[in-house]
Short mmCIF file of C-alpha atoms in Angstrom, two decimals:
data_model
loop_
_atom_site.label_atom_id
_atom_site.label_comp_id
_atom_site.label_asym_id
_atom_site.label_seq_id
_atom_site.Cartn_x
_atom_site.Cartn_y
_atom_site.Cartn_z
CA UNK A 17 -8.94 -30.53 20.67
CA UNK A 18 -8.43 -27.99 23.29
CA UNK A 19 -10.82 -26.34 25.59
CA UNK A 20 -10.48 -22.56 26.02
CA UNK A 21 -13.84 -21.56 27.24
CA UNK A 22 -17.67 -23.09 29.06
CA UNK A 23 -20.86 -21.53 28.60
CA UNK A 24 -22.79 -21.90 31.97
CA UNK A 25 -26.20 -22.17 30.75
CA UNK A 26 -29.44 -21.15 32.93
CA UNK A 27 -32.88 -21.66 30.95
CA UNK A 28 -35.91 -20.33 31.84
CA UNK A 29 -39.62 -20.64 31.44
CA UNK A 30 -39.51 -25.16 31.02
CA UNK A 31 -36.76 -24.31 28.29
CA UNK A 32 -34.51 -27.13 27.07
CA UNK A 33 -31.27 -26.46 25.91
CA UNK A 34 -29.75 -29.53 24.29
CA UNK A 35 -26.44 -30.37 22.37
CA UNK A 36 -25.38 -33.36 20.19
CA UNK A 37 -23.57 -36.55 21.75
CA UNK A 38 -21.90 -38.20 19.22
CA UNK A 39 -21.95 -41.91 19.76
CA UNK A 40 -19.75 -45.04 17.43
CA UNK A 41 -23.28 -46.70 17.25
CA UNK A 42 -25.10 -43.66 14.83
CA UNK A 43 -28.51 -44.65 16.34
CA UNK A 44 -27.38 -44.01 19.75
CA UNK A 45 -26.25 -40.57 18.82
CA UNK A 46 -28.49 -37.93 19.93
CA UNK A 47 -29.43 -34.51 21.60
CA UNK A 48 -29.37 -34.65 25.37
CA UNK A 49 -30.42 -31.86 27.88
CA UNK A 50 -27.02 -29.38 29.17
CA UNK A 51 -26.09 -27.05 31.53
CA UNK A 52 -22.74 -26.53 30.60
CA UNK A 53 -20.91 -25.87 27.22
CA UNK A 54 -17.02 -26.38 26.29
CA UNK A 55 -15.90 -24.72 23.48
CA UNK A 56 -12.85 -25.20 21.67
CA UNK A 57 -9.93 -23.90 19.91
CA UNK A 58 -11.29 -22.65 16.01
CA UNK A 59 -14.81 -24.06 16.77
CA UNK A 60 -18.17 -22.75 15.49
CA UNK A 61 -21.02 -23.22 16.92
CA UNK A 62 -24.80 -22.71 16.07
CA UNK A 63 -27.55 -22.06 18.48
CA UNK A 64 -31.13 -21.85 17.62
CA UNK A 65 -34.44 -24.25 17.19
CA UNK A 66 -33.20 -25.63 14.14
CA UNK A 67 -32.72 -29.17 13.04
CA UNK A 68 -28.90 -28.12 11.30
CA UNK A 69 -27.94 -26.49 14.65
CA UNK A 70 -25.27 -27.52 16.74
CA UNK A 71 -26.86 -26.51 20.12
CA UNK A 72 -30.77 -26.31 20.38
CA UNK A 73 -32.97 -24.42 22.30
CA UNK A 74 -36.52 -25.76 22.39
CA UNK A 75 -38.47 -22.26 23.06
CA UNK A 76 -40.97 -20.39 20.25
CA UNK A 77 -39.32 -17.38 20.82
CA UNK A 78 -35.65 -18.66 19.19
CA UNK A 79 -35.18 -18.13 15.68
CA UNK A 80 -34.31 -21.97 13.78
CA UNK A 81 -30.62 -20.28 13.47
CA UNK A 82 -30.37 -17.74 16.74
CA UNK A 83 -26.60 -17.33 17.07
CA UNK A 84 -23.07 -17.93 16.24
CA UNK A 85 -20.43 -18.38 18.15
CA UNK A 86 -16.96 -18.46 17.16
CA UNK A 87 -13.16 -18.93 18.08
CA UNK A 88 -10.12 -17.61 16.03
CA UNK A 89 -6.33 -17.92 17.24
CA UNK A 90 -3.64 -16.66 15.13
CA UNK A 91 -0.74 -18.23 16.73
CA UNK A 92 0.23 -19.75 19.72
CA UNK A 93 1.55 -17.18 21.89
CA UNK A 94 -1.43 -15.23 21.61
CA UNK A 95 -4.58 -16.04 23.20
CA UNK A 96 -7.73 -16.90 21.39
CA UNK A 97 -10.54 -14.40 19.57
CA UNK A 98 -14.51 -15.70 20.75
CA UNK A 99 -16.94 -14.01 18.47
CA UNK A 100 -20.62 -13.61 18.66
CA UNK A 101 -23.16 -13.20 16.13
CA UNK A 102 -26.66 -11.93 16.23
CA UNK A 103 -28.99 -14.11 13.58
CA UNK A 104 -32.11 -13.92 14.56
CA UNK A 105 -35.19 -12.34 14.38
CA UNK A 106 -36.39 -11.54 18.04
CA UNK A 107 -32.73 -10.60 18.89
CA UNK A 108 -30.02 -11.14 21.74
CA UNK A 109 -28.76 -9.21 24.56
CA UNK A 110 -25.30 -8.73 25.07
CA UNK A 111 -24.43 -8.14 28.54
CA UNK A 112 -27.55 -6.43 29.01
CA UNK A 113 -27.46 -4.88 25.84
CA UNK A 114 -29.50 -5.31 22.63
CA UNK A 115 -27.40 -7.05 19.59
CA UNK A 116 -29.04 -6.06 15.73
CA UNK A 117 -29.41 -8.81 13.52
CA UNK A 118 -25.99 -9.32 11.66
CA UNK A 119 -24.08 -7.62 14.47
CA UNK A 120 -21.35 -9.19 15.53
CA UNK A 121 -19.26 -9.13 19.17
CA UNK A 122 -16.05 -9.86 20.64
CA UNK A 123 -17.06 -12.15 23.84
CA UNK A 124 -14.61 -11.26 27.28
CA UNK A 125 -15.03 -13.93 30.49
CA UNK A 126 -17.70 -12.91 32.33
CA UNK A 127 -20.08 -12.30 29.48
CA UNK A 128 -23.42 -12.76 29.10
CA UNK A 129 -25.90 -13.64 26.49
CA UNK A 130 -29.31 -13.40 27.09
CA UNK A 131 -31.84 -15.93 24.51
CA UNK A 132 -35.10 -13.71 25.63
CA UNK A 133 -37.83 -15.86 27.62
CA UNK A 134 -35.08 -18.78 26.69
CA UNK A 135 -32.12 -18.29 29.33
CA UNK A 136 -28.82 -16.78 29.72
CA UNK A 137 -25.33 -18.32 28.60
CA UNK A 138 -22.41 -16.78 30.66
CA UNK A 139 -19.00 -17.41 28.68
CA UNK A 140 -16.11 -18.15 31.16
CA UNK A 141 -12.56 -18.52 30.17
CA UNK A 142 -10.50 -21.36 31.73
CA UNK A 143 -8.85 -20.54 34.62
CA UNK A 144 -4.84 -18.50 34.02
CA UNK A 145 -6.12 -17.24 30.98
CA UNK A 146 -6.82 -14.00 32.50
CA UNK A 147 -3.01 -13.39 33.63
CA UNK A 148 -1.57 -14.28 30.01
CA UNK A 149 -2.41 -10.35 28.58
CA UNK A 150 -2.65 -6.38 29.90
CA UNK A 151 -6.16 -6.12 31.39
CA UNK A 152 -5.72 -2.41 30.78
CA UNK A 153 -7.91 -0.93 28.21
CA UNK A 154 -6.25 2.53 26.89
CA UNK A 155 -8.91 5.13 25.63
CA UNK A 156 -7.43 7.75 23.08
CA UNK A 157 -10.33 10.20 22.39
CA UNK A 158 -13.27 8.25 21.10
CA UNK A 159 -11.24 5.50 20.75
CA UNK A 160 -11.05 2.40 23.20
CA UNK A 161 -8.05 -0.28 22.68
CA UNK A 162 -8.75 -3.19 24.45
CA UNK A 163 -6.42 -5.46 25.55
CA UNK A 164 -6.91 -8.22 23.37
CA UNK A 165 -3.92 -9.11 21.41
CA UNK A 166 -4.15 -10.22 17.87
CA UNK A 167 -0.20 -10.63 17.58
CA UNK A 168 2.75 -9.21 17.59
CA UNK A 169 5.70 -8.84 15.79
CA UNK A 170 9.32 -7.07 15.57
CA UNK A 171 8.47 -3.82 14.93
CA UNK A 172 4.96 -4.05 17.22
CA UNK A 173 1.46 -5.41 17.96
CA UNK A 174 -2.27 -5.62 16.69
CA UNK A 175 -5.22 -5.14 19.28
CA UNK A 176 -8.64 -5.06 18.93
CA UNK A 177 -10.04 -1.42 19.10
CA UNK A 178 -13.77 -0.10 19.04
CA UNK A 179 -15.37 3.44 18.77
CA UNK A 180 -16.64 4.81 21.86
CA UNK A 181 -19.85 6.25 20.04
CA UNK A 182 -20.13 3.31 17.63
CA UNK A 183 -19.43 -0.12 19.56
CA UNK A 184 -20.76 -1.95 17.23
CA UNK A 185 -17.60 -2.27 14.80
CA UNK A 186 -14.71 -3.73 15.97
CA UNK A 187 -11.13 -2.36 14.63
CA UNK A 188 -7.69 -4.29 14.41
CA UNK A 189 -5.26 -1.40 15.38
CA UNK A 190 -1.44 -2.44 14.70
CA UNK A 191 0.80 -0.24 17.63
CA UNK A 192 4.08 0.50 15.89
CA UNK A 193 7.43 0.45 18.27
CA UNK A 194 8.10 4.56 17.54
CA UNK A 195 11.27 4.31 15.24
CA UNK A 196 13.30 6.94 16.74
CA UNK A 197 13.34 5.71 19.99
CA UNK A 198 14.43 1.75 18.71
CA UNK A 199 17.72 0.37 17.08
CA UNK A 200 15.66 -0.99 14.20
CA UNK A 201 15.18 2.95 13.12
CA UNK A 202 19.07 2.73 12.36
CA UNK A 203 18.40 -0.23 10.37
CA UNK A 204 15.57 1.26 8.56
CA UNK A 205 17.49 4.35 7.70
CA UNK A 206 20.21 2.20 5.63
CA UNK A 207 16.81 0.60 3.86
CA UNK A 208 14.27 2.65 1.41
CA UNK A 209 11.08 1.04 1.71
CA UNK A 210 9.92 2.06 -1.78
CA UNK A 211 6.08 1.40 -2.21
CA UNK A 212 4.63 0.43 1.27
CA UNK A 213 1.05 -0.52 0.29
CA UNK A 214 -1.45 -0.79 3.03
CA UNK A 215 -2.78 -4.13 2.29
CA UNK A 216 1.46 -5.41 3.27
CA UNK A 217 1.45 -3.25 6.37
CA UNK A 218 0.95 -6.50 8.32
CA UNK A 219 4.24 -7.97 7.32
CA UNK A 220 7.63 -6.70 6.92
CA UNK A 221 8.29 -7.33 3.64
CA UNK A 222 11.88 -6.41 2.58
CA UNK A 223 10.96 -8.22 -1.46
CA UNK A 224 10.96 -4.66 -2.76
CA UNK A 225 13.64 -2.78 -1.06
CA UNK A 226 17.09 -1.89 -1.45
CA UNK A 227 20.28 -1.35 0.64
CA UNK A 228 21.89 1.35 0.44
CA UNK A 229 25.77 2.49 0.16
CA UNK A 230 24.85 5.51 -0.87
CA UNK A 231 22.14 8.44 -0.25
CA UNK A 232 20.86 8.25 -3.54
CA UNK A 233 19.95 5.20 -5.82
CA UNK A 234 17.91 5.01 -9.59
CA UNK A 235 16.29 1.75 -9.44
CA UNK A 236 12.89 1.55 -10.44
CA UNK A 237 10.88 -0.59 -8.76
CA UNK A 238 7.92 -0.68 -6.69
CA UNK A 239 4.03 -0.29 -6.60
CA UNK A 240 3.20 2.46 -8.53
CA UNK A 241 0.30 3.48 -6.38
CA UNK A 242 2.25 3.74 -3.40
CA UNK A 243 5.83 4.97 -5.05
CA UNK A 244 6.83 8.58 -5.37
CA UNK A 245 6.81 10.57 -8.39
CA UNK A 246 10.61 10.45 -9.11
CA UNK A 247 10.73 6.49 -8.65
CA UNK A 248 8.89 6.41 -12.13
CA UNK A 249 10.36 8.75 -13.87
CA UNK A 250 12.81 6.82 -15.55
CA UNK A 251 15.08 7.06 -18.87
CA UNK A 252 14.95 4.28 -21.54
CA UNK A 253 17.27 2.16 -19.48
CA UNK A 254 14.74 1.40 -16.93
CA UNK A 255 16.66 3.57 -14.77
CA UNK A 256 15.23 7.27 -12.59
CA UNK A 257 16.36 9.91 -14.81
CA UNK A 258 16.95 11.65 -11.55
CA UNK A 259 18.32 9.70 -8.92
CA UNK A 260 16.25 9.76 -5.46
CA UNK A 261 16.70 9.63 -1.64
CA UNK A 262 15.00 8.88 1.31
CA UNK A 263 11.88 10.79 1.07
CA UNK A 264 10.18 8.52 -1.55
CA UNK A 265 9.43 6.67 1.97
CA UNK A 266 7.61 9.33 3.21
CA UNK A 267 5.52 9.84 0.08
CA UNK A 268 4.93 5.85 0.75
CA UNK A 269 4.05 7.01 3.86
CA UNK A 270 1.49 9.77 2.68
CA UNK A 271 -0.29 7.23 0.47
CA UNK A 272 -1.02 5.13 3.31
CA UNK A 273 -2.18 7.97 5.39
CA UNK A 274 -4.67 9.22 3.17
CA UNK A 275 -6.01 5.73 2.81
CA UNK A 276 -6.34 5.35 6.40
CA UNK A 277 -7.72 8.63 7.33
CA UNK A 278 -10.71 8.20 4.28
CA UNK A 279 -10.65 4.96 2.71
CA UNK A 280 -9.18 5.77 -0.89
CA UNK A 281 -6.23 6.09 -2.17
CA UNK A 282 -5.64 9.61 -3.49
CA UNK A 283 -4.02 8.94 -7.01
CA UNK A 284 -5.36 5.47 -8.09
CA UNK A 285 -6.48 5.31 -11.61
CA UNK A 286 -7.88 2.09 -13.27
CA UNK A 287 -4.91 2.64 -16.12
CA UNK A 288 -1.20 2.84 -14.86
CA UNK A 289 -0.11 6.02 -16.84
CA UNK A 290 -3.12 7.71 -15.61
CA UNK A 291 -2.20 6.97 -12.18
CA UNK A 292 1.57 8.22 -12.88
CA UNK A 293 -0.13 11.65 -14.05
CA UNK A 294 -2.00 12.16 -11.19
CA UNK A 295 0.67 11.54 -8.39
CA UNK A 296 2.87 14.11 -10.39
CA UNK A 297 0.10 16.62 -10.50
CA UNK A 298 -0.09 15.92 -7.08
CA UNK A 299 -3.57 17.49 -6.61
CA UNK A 300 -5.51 16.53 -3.35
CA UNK A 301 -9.33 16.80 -3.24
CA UNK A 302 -9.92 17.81 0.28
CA UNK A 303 -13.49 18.69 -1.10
CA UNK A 304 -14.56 15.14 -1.05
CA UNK A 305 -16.82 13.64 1.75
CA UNK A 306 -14.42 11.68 2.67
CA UNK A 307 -12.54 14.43 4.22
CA UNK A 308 -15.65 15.68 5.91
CA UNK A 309 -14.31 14.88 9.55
CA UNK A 310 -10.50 14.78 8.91
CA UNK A 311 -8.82 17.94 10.80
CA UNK A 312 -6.82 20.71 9.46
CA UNK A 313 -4.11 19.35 11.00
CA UNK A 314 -3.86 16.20 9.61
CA UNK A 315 -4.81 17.56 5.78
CA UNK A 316 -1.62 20.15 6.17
CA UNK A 317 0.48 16.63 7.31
CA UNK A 318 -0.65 14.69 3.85
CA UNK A 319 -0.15 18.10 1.99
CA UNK A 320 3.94 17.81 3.58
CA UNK A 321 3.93 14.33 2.88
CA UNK A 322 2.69 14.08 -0.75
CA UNK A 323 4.80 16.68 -1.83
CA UNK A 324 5.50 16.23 -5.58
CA UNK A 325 9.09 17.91 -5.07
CA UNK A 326 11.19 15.56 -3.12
CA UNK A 327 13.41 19.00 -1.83
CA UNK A 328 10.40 20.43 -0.27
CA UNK A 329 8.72 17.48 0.75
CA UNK A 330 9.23 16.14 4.57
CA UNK A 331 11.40 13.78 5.87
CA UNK A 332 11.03 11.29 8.33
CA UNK A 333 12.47 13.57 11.49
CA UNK A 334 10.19 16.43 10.23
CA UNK A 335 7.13 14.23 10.40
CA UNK A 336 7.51 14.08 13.97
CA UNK A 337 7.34 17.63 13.96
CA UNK A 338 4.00 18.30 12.52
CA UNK A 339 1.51 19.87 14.42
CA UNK A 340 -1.10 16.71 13.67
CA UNK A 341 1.75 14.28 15.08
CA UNK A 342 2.86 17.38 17.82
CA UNK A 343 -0.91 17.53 19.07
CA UNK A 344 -1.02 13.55 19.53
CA UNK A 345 2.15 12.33 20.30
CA UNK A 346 2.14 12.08 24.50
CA UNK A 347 -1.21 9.83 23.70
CA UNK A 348 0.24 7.78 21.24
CA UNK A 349 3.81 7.22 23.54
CA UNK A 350 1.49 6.66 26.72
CA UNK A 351 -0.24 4.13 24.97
CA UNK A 352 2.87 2.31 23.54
CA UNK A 353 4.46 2.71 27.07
CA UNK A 354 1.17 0.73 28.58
CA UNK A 355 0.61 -1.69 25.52
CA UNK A 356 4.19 -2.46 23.99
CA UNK A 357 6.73 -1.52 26.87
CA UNK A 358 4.55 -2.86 29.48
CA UNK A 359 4.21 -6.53 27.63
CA UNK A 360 7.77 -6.97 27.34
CA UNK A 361 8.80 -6.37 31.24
#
């Protein structure tokens, strides 16, 4: 197995810290006194007082199962994820900072976790690991985007984000290569998307779309959260009674949007005909508590995009003229020009 980190351990107060050594004789096996800890590629580790743990710190104050410490790595060109998680009872300090029980951290090199009255583990990543990604962080409002890369693909990457007022939650954030500006936006404009639910975002998945030869097509198929209105109205062929364009996209687009921006999807119904009525009513609840700190802004941008009538509903170039879009644009191009541009030079 391969080792992409050490924990460089300092106890204090006559505290032992001791790990497992596995031996071919199982009576020779035992836990012997460290001061150093490798961890490896999609280990997991448990630290605490306990019998069942992996590494053991012999001090009252340490819960039987203190910690956990993780590593994820999604593929090979991207580096690997070390978590941290906060078990016990007298708590952890990250870095200085207090952990709550459950909590759970993303670990950098340099870090340090503090076992109170029990010592400190400092997490250090093996050396030219540093070089492999961006160390810029980008910070968009409240928002900070680290530069940990989950993974990329053709049309952009995933980082790991975290409020500035509530660090406690980590966010994946996919940054999408802006369409207009990319030949893959003339390839997309010869391709209606259909439904583009959000649980798929993370894979371009071409299963449910068609190419087109012409600007209009009556194929029902689809989601029928996620599909516009005219998708499903169909005759008793099977086929849209009235044929449809490229703005069903954008109503795909609208869906996702609203789930983003509050969690729920605007027209889901347990039954599908009861979901087909609502999304041709069309009726947003911008009354709900969801939308409690959503801006005008961005409920006039749904409003254009979940237009029931595909004539007055916006298109792809208009979306990039909406004031919510408008107001956040040179943000969102600095930060692909730093995270996306920047990787690829």
């Amino acid at each position: 197995m391969e080792i992409i980190a050490v924990f460089r351990i300092e106890s204090f107060n006559d505290t032992k810290v001791t790990t497992y050594t596995k031996s071919q004789k199982p009576k020779k096996s035992k836990f012997e006194p460290i001061d150093s800890l490798p961890l490896f590629a999609s280990e997991v580790i448990k630290i605490g007082r306990g019998k069942a743990c992996d590494v053991r710190i012999d001090n009252p104050a340490i819960s039987l199962h203190h910690a956990t410490v993780w590593s994820v790595q999604f593929d090979s060109d991207t580096l690997p994820l070390v978590y941290l998680n906060d078990s016990s009872r007298n708590g952890l300090l990250h870095n200085g900072r207090d952990m709550r029980n459950g909590e759970t951290r993303m670990l950098k090199d340099g870090d340090t976790i503090e076992f109170k009255t029990a010592g400190v583990f400092t997490y250090e990543t093996l050396e030219g690991e540093e070089d492999t990604q961006d160390k810029s962080n980008i910070t968009i409002e409240t928002w900070n985007i680290s530069d940990s890369l989950i993974g990329s693909g053709s049309f952009g990457s995933v980082f790991v984000a975290s409020s500035t007022t509530n660090y406690h939650k980590l966010y994946a954030v996919k940054v999408l290569r802006p369409g207009s500006n990319n030949s893959e936006y003339d390839l997309l404009r010869g391709v209606q998307h259909l439904p583009l639910p959000k649980s798929r975002i993370y894979i371009c998945d071409f299963g449910v779309a068609k190419k087109l030869t012409y600007s209009r097509t009556s194929t029902s198929v689809g989601t029928i959260e996620y599909s516009a209105p005219e998708v499903f109205n169909i005759d008793n062929k099977g086929k849209a009674a009235v044929p449809y364009g490229y703005k069903c996209d954008t109503w795909s687009l609208g869906i996702v949007t609203h789930v983003l921006l509050t969690g729920i999807s605007p027209f889901y119904s347990e039954s599908k005909e009861q979901t087909l009525l609502q999304a041709r009513q069309g009726q947003l609840n911008f009354a709900r508590k969801q939308f409690a700190l959503v801006s005008k802004s961005a409920k006039e941008f749904l409003l254009s995009l979940l237009e029931t009538n595909p004539r007055l509903r916006v298109d792809i170039d208009g979306c990039f003229e909406c004031a919510w879009v408008v107001r956040n644009r040179s943000k969102l191009e600095k930060f692909y020009r730093d995270k996306i541009v920047g990787t690829q030079n």
